[in-house]
Amino acid sequence: ELEEASAERFGLGGAVVVDVASTGSAPDDELLARERVAGTAALHLGSLAPTGAIGVSWGRTMLEVAAHLRPGWTAATEIVQLNGATSRSARPTRAHEIVERFGATSGAAIRLMPAPAIVGTPGLRDALEQDPSVGETLAAARAAQTAVFSMGVLGPESVHVASGYLGAGDLAALADAGAVGDILGRFVTGDGRIALSSLDRRTIGLPLEDLRAKALTVGVVAGAGRGPIALAALRVGCVRVLVTDEGTAAWVLDHA
């Protein structure tokens, strides 16, 4: 577990740290860390057994968490997608699979968010969020008392690059602004601030202040280089339970 002083400082209710042995291959290490941490997160969710409405994000780690869920892990009433995910590239985000798996294994109804993660202008974001198909899902996401989400790194491997939302220019601008990764598509700096307000105003999904207000938030992060975004999420105050690998946890403790 993370040290008690660090836990108190960040309002962390608990941490589950997974020991992942190195395979000697960076790509294989990445896959193994994601699989082990996601499997552990799925088991821990079963022990927490949150009820009512549960909000979920998308991404490779969340897809792995969903795959490890077993029928009857909890008795939620509704599973709600927390942020937009309609892909702008030929590579699907598979967000619907995550929501559907969470719903199928819990017996809950599901609510998808039919919108991109990032759009071209703030005005378009406002218009989409005012449409009932998106606005009602956002309202349900705000009302959910539990959220389960992963955190992404900044770089070419980001799912937002693969999905066509960000290009090389966007990555450079975010890096110049001090971004270390994203939480629900909200790119933050190492101290937990929104890195680029101009980009954030074009992002569709639950704002971080709403995520921070929830009773239970489970953040799942695994793999090399995830320490900065894990620590940033703790500094934002939006993680009550952190599930991660030993290397990431050690980095957080060293830099907290």
XYZ file of C-alpha atoms in Angstrom, residues 92-211:
120
model
C -12.481 2.166 -33.051
C -12.259 3.205 -29.393
C -14.408 0.194 -28.360
C -15.984 2.309 -25.637
C -19.364 0.652 -26.196
C -17.805 -2.757 -25.467
C -16.599 -1.513 -22.084
C -19.979 -0.082 -21.095
C -21.809 -3.160 -22.373
C -19.503 -5.560 -20.499
C -19.900 -3.612 -17.254
C -23.660 -3.706 -17.811
C -23.864 -7.382 -18.772
C -21.840 -8.570 -15.771
C -23.752 -6.450 -13.266
C -27.237 -6.739 -14.742
C -27.425 -2.940 -15.043
C -28.929 -0.792 -17.754
C -26.384 1.105 -19.841
C -26.137 4.663 -21.090
C -23.679 5.544 -23.873
C -22.381 8.998 -24.813
C -22.758 9.338 -28.615
C -20.152 12.055 -29.118
C -16.463 12.491 -29.927
C -13.949 13.012 -27.131
C -12.714 16.285 -28.647
C -14.448 18.495 -31.238
C -13.322 21.403 -33.376
C -14.738 24.376 -31.480
C -16.123 25.229 -28.028
C -19.386 26.196 -29.692
C -19.772 22.739 -31.206
C -19.092 21.157 -27.838
C -21.779 23.339 -26.240
C -24.259 22.446 -28.966
C -23.614 18.722 -28.615
C -23.881 18.842 -24.828
C -27.238 20.593 -25.150
C -28.575 17.776 -27.331
C -30.557 15.330 -25.169
C -28.613 12.304 -26.434
C -25.414 13.733 -24.952
C -26.790 16.051 -22.279
C -28.843 13.355 -20.556
C -25.815 11.053 -20.422
C -23.702 13.864 -18.954
C -26.367 14.489 -16.330
C -26.377 10.784 -15.452
C -22.557 10.816 -15.296
C -22.678 13.707 -12.835
C -25.286 11.930 -10.715
C -23.385 8.623 -10.507
C -21.720 8.251 -7.109
C -19.070 5.826 -8.384
C -16.589 6.250 -11.230
C -14.054 3.777 -12.615
C -11.491 5.191 -14.994
C -8.007 4.808 -16.410
C -5.387 7.476 -17.045
C -3.509 8.080 -20.282
C 0.017 9.228 -21.013
C 0.992 12.042 -23.352
C 2.655 10.883 -26.545
C 2.143 8.997 -29.812
C 0.872 5.960 -27.872
C -2.072 7.924 -26.441
C -5.459 6.521 -27.423
C -6.449 10.069 -28.370
C -3.781 10.026 -31.081
C -4.800 6.580 -32.337
C -8.451 7.686 -32.435
C -7.649 10.758 -34.532
C -8.337 13.439 -31.923
C -4.773 14.714 -31.526
C -1.968 15.270 -34.014
C 1.722 16.088 -33.719
C 0.988 19.799 -33.288
C -1.445 19.129 -30.451
C 1.057 16.881 -28.681
C 3.766 19.530 -28.987
C 1.474 22.234 -27.611
C 0.444 20.031 -24.704
C 4.060 19.140 -23.938
C 5.021 22.821 -24.000
C 2.187 23.492 -21.532
C 3.548 20.845 -19.152
C 0.911 18.147 -19.737
C 1.774 14.683 -18.406
C -1.349 12.821 -19.545
C -5.125 12.803 -19.364
C -7.964 11.910 -17.019
C -11.270 11.428 -18.873
C -9.692 13.214 -21.846
C -8.770 16.224 -19.687
C -5.037 16.806 -20.134
C -3.360 17.932 -16.938
C 0.038 19.138 -15.812
C 2.129 17.420 -13.166
C 0.571 19.538 -10.424
C -2.968 18.711 -11.558
C -3.906 21.849 -13.511
C -5.633 21.763 -16.895
C -2.758 22.083 -19.360
C -4.517 23.833 -22.255
C -7.833 25.524 -21.554
C -8.375 25.968 -25.302
C -8.340 22.185 -25.753
C -10.330 21.536 -22.595
C -13.139 23.785 -23.861
C -13.439 21.437 -26.850
C -13.529 18.257 -24.757
C -16.809 16.421 -24.187
C -17.290 14.566 -20.940
C -17.419 14.852 -17.197
C -15.289 17.758 -15.854
C -12.692 16.865 -13.240
C -14.418 18.923 -10.557
C -17.468 16.653 -10.931
C -15.275 13.562 -10.821
